PDB file of C-alpha atoms in Angstrom:
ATOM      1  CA  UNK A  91     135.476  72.887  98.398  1.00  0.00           C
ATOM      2  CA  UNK A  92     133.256  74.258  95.616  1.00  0.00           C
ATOM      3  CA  UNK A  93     134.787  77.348  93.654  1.00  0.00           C
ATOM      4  CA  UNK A  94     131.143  78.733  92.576  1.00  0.00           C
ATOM      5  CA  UNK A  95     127.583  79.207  94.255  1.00  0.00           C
ATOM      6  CA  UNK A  96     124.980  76.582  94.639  1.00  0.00           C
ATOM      7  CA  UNK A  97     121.882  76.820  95.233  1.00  0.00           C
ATOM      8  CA  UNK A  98     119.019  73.736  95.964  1.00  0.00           C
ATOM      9  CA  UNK A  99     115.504  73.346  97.316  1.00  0.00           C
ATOM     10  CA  UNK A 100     115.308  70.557  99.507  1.00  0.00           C
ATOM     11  CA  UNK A 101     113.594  69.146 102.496  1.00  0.00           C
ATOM     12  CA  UNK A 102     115.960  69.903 105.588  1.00  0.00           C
ATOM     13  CA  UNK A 103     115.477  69.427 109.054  1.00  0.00           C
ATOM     14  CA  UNK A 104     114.736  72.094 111.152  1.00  0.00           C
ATOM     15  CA  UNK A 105     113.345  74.358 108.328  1.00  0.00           C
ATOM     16  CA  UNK A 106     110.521  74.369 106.207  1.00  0.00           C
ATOM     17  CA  UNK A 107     109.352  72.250 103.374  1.00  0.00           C
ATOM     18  CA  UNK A 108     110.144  75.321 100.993  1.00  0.00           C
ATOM     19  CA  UNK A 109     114.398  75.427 102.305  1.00  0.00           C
ATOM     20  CA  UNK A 110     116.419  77.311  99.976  1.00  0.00           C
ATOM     21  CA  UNK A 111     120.182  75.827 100.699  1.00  0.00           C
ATOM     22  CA  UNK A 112     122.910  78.267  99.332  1.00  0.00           C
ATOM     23  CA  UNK A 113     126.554  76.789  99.162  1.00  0.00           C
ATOM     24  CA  UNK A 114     129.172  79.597  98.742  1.00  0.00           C
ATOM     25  CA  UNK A 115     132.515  79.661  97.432  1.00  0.00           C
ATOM     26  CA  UNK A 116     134.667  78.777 100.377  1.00  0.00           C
ATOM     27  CA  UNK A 117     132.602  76.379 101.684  1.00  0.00           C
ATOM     28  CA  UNK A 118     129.606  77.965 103.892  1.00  0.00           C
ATOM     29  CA  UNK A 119     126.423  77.561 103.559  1.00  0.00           C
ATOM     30  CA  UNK A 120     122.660  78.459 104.386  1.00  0.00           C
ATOM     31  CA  UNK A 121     119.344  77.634 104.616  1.00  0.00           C
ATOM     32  CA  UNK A 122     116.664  80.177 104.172  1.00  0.00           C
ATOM     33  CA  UNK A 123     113.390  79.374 104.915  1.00  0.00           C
ATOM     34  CA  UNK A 124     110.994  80.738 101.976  1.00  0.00           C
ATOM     35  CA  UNK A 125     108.168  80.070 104.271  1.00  0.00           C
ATOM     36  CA  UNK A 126     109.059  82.194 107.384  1.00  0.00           C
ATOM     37  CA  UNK A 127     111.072  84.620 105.272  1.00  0.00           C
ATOM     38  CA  UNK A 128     114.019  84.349 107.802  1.00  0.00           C
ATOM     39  CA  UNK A 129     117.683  82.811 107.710  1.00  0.00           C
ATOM     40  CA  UNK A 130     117.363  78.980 109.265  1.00  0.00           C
ATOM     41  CA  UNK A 131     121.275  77.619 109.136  1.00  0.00           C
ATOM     42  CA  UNK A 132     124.231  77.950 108.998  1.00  0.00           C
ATOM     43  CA  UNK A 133     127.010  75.369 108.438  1.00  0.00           C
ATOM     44  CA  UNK A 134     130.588  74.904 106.723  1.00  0.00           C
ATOM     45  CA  UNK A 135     132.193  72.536 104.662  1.00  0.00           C
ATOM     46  CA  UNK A 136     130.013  69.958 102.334  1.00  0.00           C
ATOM     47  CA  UNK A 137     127.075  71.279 101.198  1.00  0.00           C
ATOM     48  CA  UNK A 138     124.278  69.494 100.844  1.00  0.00           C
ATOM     49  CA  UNK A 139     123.706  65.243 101.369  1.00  0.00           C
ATOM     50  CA  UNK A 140     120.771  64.640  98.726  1.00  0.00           C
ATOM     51  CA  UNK A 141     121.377  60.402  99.343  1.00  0.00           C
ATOM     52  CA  UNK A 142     118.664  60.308 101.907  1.00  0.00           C
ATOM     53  CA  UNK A 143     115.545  61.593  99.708  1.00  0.00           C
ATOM     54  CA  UNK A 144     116.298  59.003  96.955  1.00  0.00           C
ATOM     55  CA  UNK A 145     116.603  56.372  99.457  1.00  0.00           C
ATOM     56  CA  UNK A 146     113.781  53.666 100.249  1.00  0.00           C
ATOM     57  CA  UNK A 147     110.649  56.452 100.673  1.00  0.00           C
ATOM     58  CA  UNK A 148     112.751  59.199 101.272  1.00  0.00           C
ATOM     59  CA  UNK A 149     113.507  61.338 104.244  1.00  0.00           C
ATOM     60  CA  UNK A 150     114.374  64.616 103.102  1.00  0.00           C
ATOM     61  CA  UNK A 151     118.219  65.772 102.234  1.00  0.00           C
ATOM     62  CA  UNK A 152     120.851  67.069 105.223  1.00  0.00           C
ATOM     63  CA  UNK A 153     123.332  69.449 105.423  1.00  0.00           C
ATOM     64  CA  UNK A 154     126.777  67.654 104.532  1.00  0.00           C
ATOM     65  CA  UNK A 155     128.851  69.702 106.302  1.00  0.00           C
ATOM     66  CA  UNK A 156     129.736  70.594 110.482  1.00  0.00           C
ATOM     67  CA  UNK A 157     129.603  72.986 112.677  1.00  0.00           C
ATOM     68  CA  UNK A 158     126.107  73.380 112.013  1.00  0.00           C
ATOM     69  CA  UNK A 159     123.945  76.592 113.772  1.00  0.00           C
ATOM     70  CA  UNK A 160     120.339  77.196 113.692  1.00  0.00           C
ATOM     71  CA  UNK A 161     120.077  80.918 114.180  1.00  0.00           C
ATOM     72  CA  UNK A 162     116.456  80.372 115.636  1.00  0.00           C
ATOM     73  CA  UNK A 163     114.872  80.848 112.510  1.00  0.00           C
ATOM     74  CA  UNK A 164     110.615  81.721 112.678  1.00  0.00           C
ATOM     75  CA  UNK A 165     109.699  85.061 111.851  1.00  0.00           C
ATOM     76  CA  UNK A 166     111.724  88.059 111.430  1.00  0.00           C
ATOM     77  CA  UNK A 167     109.940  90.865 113.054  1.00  0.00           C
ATOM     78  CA  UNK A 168     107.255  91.686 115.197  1.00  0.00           C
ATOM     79  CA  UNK A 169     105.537  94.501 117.152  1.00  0.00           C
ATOM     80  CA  UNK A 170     106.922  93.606 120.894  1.00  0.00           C
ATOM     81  CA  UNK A 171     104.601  95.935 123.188  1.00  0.00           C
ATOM     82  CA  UNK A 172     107.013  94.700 125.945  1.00  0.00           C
ATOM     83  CA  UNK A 173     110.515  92.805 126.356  1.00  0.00           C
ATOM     84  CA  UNK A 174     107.956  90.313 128.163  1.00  0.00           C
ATOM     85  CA  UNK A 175     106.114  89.398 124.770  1.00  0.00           C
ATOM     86  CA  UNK A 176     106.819  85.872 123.527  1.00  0.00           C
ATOM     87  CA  UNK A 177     108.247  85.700 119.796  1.00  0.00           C
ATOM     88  CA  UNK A 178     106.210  84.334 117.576  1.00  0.00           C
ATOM     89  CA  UNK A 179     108.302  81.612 116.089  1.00  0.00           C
ATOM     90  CA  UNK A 180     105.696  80.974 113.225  1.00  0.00           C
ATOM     91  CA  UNK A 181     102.059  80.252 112.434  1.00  0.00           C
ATOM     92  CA  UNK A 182      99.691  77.945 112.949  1.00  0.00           C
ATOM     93  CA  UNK A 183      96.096  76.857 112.547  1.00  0.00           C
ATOM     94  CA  UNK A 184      93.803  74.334 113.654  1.00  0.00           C
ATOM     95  CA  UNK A 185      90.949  72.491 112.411  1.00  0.00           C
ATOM     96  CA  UNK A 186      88.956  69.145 113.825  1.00  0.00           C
ATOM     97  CA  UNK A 187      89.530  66.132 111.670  1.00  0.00           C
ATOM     98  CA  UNK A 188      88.714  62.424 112.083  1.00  0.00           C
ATOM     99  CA  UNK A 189      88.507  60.146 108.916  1.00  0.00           C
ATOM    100  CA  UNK A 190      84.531  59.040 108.046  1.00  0.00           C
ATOM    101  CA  UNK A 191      83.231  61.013 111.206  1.00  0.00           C
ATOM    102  CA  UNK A 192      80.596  63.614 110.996  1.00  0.00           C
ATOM    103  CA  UNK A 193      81.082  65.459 114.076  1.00  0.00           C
ATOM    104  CA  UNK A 194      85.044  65.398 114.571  1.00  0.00           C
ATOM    105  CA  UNK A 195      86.226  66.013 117.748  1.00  0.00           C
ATOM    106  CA  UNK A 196      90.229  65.517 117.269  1.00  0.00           C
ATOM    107  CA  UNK A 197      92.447  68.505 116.456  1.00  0.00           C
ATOM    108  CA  UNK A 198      94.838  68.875 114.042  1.00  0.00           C
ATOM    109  CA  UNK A 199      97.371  71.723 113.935  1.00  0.00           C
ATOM    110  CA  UNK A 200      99.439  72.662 110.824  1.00  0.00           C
ATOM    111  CA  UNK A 201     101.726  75.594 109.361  1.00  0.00           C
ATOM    112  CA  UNK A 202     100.071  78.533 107.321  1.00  0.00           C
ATOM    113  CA  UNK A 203     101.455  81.516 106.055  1.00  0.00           C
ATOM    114  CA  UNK A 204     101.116  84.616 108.120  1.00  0.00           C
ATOM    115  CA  UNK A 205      99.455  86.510 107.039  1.00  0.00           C
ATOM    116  CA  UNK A 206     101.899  89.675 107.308  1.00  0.00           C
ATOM    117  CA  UNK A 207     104.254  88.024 105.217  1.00  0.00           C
ATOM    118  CA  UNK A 208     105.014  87.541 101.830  1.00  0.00           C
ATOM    119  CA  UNK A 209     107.740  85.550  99.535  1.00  0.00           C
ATOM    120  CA  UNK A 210     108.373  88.006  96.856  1.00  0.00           C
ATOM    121  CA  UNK A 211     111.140  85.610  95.207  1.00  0.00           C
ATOM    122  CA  UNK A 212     114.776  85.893  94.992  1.00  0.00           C
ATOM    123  CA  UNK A 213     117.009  87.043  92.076  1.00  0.00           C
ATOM    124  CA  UNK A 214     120.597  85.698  91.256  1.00  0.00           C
ATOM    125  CA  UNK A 215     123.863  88.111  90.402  1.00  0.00           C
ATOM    126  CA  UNK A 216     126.367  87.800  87.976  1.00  0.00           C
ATOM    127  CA  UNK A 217     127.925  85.293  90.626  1.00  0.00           C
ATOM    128  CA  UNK A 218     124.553  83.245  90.886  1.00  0.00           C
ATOM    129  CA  UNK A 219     124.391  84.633  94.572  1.00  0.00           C
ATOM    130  CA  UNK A 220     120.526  85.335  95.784  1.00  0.00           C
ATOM    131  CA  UNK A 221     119.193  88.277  96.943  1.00  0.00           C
ATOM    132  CA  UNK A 222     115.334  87.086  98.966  1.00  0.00           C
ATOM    133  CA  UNK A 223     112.732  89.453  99.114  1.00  0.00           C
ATOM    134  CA  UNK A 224     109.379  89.385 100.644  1.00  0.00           C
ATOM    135  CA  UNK A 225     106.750  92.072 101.950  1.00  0.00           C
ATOM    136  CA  UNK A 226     105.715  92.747 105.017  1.00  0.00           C
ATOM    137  CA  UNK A 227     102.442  93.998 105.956  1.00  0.00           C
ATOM    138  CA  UNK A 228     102.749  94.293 102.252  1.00  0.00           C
ATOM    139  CA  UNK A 229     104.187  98.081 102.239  1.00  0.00           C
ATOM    140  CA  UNK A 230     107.498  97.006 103.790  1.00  0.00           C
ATOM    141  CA  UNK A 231     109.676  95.413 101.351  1.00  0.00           C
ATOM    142  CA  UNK A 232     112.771  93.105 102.610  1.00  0.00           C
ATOM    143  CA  UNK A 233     115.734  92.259 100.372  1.00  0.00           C
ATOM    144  CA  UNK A 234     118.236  89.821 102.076  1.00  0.00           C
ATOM    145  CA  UNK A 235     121.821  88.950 100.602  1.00  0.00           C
ATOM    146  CA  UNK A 236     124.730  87.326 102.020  1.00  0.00           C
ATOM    147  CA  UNK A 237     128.517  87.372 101.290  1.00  0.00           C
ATOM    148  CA  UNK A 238     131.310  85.077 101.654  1.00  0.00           C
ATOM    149  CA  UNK A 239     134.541  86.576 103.872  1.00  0.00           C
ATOM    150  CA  UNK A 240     136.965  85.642 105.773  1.00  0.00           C
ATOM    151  CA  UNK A 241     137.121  87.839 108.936  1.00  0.00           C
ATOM    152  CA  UNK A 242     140.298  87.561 111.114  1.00  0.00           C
ATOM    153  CA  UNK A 243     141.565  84.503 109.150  1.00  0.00           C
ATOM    154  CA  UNK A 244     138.341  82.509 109.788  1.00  0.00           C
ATOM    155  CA  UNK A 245     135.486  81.977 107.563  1.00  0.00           C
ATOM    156  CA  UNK A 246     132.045  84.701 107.474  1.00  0.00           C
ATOM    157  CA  UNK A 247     129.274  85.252 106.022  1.00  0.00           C
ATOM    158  CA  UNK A 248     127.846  88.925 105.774  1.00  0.00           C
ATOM    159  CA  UNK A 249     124.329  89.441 105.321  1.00  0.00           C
ATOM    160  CA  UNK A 250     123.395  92.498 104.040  1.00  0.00           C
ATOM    161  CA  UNK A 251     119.114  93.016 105.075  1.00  0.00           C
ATOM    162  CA  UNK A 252     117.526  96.043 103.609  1.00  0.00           C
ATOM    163  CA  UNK A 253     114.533  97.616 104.708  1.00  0.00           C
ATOM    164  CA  UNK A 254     112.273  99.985 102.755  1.00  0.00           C
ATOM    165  CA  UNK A 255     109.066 101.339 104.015  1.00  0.00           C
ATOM    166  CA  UNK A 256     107.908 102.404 107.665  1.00  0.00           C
ATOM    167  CA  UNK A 257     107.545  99.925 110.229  1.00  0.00           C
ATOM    168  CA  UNK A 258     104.996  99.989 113.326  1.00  0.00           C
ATOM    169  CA  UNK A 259     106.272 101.544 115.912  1.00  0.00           C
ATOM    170  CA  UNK A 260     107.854  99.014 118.997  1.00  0.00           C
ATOM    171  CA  UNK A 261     108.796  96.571 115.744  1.00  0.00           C
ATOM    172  CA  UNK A 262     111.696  94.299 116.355  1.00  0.00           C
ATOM    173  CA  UNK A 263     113.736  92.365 114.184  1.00  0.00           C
ATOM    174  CA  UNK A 264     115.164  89.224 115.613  1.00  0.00           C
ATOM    175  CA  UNK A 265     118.958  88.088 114.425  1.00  0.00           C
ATOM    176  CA  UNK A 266     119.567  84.984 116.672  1.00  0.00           C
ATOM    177  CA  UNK A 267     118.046  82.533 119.657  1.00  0.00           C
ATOM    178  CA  UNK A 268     121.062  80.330 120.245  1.00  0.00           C
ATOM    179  CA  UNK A 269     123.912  80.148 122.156  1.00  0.00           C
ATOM    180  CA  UNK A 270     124.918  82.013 125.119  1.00  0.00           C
ATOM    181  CA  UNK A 271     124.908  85.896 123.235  1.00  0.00           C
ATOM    182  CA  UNK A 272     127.362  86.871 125.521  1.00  0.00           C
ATOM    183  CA  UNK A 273     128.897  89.729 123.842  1.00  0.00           C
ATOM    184  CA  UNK A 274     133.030  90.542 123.561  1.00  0.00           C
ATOM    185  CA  UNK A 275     134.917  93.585 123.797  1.00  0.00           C
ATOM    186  CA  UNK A 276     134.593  93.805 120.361  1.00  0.00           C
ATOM    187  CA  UNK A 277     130.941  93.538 120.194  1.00  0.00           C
ATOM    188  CA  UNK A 278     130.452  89.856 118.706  1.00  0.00           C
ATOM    189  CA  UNK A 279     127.778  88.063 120.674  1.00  0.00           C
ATOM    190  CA  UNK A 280     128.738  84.491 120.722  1.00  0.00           C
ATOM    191  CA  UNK A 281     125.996  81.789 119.185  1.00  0.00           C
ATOM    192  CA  UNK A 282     127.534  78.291 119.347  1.00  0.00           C
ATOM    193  CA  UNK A 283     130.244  77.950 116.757  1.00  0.00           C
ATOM    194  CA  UNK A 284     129.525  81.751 115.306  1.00  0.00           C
ATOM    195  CA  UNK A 285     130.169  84.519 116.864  1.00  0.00           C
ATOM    196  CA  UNK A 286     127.572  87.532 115.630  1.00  0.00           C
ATOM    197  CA  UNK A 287     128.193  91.438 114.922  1.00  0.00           C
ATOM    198  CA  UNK A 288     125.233  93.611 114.050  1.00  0.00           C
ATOM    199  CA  UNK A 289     125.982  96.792 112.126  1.00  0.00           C
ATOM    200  CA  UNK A 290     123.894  99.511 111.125  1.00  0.00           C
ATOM    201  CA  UNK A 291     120.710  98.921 113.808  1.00  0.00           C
ATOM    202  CA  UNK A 292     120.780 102.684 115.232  1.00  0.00           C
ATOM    203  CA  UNK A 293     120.570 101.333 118.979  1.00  0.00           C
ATOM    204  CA  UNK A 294     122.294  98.922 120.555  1.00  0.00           C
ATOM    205  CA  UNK A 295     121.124  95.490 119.788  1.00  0.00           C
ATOM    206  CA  UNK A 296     119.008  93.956 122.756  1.00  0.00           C
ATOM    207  CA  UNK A 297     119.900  90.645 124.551  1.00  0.00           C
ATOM    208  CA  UNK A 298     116.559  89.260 126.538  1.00  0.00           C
ATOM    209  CA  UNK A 299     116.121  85.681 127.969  1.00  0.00           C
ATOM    210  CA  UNK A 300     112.689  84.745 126.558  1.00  0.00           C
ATOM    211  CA  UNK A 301     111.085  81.079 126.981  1.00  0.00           C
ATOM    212  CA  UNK A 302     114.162  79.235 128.395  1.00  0.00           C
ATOM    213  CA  UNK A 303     117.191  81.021 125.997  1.00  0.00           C
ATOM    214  CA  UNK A 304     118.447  84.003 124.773  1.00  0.00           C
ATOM    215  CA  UNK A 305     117.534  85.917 121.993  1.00  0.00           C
ATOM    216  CA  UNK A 306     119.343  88.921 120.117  1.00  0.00           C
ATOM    217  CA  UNK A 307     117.083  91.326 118.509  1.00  0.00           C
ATOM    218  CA  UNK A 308     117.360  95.252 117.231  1.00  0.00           C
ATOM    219  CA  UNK A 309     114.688  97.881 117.293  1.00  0.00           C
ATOM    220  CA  UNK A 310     113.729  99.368 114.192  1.00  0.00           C
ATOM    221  CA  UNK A 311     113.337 103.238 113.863  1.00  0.00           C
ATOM    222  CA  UNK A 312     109.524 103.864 112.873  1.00  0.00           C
ATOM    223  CA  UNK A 313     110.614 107.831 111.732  1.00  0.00           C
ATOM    224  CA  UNK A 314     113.021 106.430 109.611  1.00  0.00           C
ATOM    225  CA  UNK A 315     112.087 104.862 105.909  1.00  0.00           C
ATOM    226  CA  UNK A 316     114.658 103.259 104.749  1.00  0.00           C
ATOM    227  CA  UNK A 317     116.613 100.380 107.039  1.00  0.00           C
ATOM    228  CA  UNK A 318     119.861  98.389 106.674  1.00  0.00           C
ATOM    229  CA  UNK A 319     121.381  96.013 109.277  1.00  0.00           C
ATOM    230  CA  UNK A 320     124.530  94.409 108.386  1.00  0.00           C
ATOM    231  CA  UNK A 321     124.561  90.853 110.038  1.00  0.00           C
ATOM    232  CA  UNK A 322     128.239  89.079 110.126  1.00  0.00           C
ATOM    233  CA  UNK A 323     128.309  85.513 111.005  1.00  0.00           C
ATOM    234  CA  UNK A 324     131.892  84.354 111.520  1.00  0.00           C
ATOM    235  CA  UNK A 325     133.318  80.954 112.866  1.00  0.00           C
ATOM    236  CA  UNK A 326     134.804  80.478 115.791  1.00  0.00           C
ATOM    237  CA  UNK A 327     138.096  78.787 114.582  1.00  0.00           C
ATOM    238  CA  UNK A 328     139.539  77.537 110.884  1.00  0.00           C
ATOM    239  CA  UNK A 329     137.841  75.101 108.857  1.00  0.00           C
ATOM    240  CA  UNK A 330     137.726  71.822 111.083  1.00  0.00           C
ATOM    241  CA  UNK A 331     139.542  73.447 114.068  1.00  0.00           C
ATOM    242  CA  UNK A 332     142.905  72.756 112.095  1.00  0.00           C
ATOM    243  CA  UNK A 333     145.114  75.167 110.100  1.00  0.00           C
ATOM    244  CA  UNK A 334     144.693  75.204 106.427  1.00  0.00           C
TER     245      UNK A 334
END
């Protein structure tokens, strides 16, 4: 297990071509997606497998670890005029193409940047850990920032989001859409190998079943100016299952 922080941008699967992987002291890891501004994976052990891209034509690079979790990833908030409105995952255009034809008629659909987001960059501590920030509907600024724990003798990661700048009102900002989200007695909702705990929302976090799974999401305050949700991700059981 690596003893500082490492950070690569790599083609992964199930996130963007811009992925930013983090491996922390400890051994967990991420994968934020620079394109949808939003936290992709999660995963433990070995960071990153680059043999893949360098092979033949190259495939893209893989996480190198297990017990791998793709929070749902796509956007981070939205304006939900009901608990009936589908999430936008991400965004899309379309255009007709067909090589040498005048008058195309075929469709092709591809990823563009929506246009009320905006990558800002990210900036590394004293420990080389990133803090992300982008804009939204450019006078809401995001900074992101996550922290290796251990949390009841199991491995975490805390992610600290902070929110400055008044939001629409009805805006939504979605933490997970995976696993069951049944929630505990001590109010973790469970996500596949993590179990999540949302601190700091103002309201109790909402659990809907939207397009065939569930999705956790928390209602930002449009009075309020200044936001911070505290996000911990912990695993379900010690590294491997085993005991240290």
């Amino acid at each position: 297990v690596y003893k500082r922080q490492i950070t690569h941008r790599a083609f992964l699967p199930n996130v963007s071509p811009r992925a930013i992987a983090v491996g922390y002291p400890g051994g967990v890891n991420l994968a934020w997606d620079a394109d949808l501004m939003n936290l992709s994976l999660l995963w433990r052990g070995g960071f990153v497998d680059v043999a893949p891209h360098w092979n033949g034509r190259g495939s893209g690079s893989k996480p190198a670890g297990y017990d791998l979790v793709n929070t749902g990833g796509g956007l981070p908030m939205q304006v939900l005029e009901s608990l009936d409105q589908l999430w936008q995952a991400d965004s899309k255009a379309t255009i007709k193409y067909e090589r040498d034809t005048a008058e195309p008629q075929k469709e092709i659909t591809f990823d563009v940047h929506h246009p009320n987001f905006r990558f800002v960059g990210y900036e590394l501590d004293d420990r080389r850990f990133p803090t992300f920030r982008y804009a939204y509907r450019d006078d809401v600024m995001v900074e992101e920032s996550f922290q290796p724990q251990r949390i009841d003798g199991k491995e975490a990661l805390i992610r600290s989001i902070q929110i400055a700048g008044k939001v629409p009102e009805s805006t939504h900002f979605r933490i997970a859409a995976t696993g069951s989200l049944e929630k505990d007695d001590a109010g973790w909702y469970q996500a596949g190998s993590v179990s999540i705990k949302v601190d700091g929302a103002g309201s109790e976090p909402i659990v809907r079943d939207s397009a065939g799974r569930k999705e956790l999401l928390v209602v930002l305050d449009p009075s309020s100016e200044q936001h911070t949700l505290t996000v911990s991700y912990r695993w379900l059981t010690e590294i491997g299952g085993r005991k240290k």
